[in-house]
XYZ file of C-alpha atoms in Angstrom:
77
model
C 78.666 0.057 59.712
C 75.211 -0.284 58.103
C 73.314 -3.559 57.568
C 71.049 -5.807 59.422
C 72.522 -7.471 62.622
C 71.684 -11.154 62.913
C 70.363 -11.833 66.468
C 70.046 -15.601 65.833
C 69.546 -18.212 63.281
C 67.022 -21.077 63.290
C 68.381 -24.499 62.452
C 67.809 -25.773 59.015
C 66.926 -22.324 57.507
C 68.731 -20.862 54.428
C 70.678 -18.563 56.738
C 71.851 -21.614 58.880
C 72.887 -23.541 55.765
C 74.786 -20.532 54.413
C 76.723 -20.324 57.698
C 75.251 -17.154 59.284
C 75.265 -16.818 62.958
C 74.437 -14.368 65.748
C 76.695 -11.272 65.518
C 76.984 -11.276 61.734
C 75.770 -8.233 59.789
C 73.968 -8.657 56.494
C 75.291 -6.092 54.002
C 73.590 -7.033 50.678
C 70.989 -9.205 49.143
C 70.773 -9.885 45.453
C 73.568 -7.345 44.771
C 71.758 -4.540 46.543
C 73.086 -2.889 49.706
C 71.197 -3.464 52.977
C 71.332 -0.447 55.185
C 68.822 -1.492 57.969
C 66.807 -4.456 59.158
C 63.619 -2.899 57.751
C 65.147 -2.556 54.330
C 66.194 -6.218 54.477
C 62.680 -7.324 55.358
C 61.339 -5.313 52.417
C 63.899 -6.730 49.998
C 63.160 -10.386 51.175
C 59.418 -9.636 50.631
C 60.020 -9.050 46.860
C 61.224 -12.494 46.409
C 59.115 -15.648 45.924
C 59.693 -18.704 48.109
C 62.196 -20.849 46.198
C 64.061 -17.896 44.634
C 67.762 -17.866 44.773
C 69.724 -14.679 45.738
C 73.289 -13.945 46.730
C 73.610 -12.860 50.345
C 76.587 -10.922 51.648
C 77.567 -10.434 55.279
C 80.377 -9.430 57.529
C 81.347 -11.652 60.486
C 82.244 -10.264 63.958
C 85.943 -10.772 62.871
C 85.358 -8.248 59.986
C 85.696 -10.919 57.279
C 83.255 -10.650 54.298
C 81.238 -13.729 53.340
C 78.878 -14.468 50.403
C 76.648 -17.352 49.616
C 73.747 -18.098 47.226
C 70.794 -18.952 49.322
C 67.286 -20.299 48.381
C 64.690 -18.159 50.033
C 61.662 -19.725 51.734
C 58.714 -18.515 53.668
C 59.522 -17.082 57.100
C 58.257 -18.511 60.388
C 54.820 -17.572 61.411
C 54.873 -14.559 63.633
């Protein structure tokens, strides 16, 4: 299965609010398929903070989830 594996989620972030958790696999952002973590990073970089996008992911149980999230700036790294 392709996508971006979620290692963890910071409290209060859009991912947390949407219900993502460790072990989920992000499969699409804004209607475009996500095939790797690097591709997800590149896709997120094209959005401005405050933009809304639909996020799709598959949980460890195989169920598909979707949510509209409001993107913000990432943590300083």
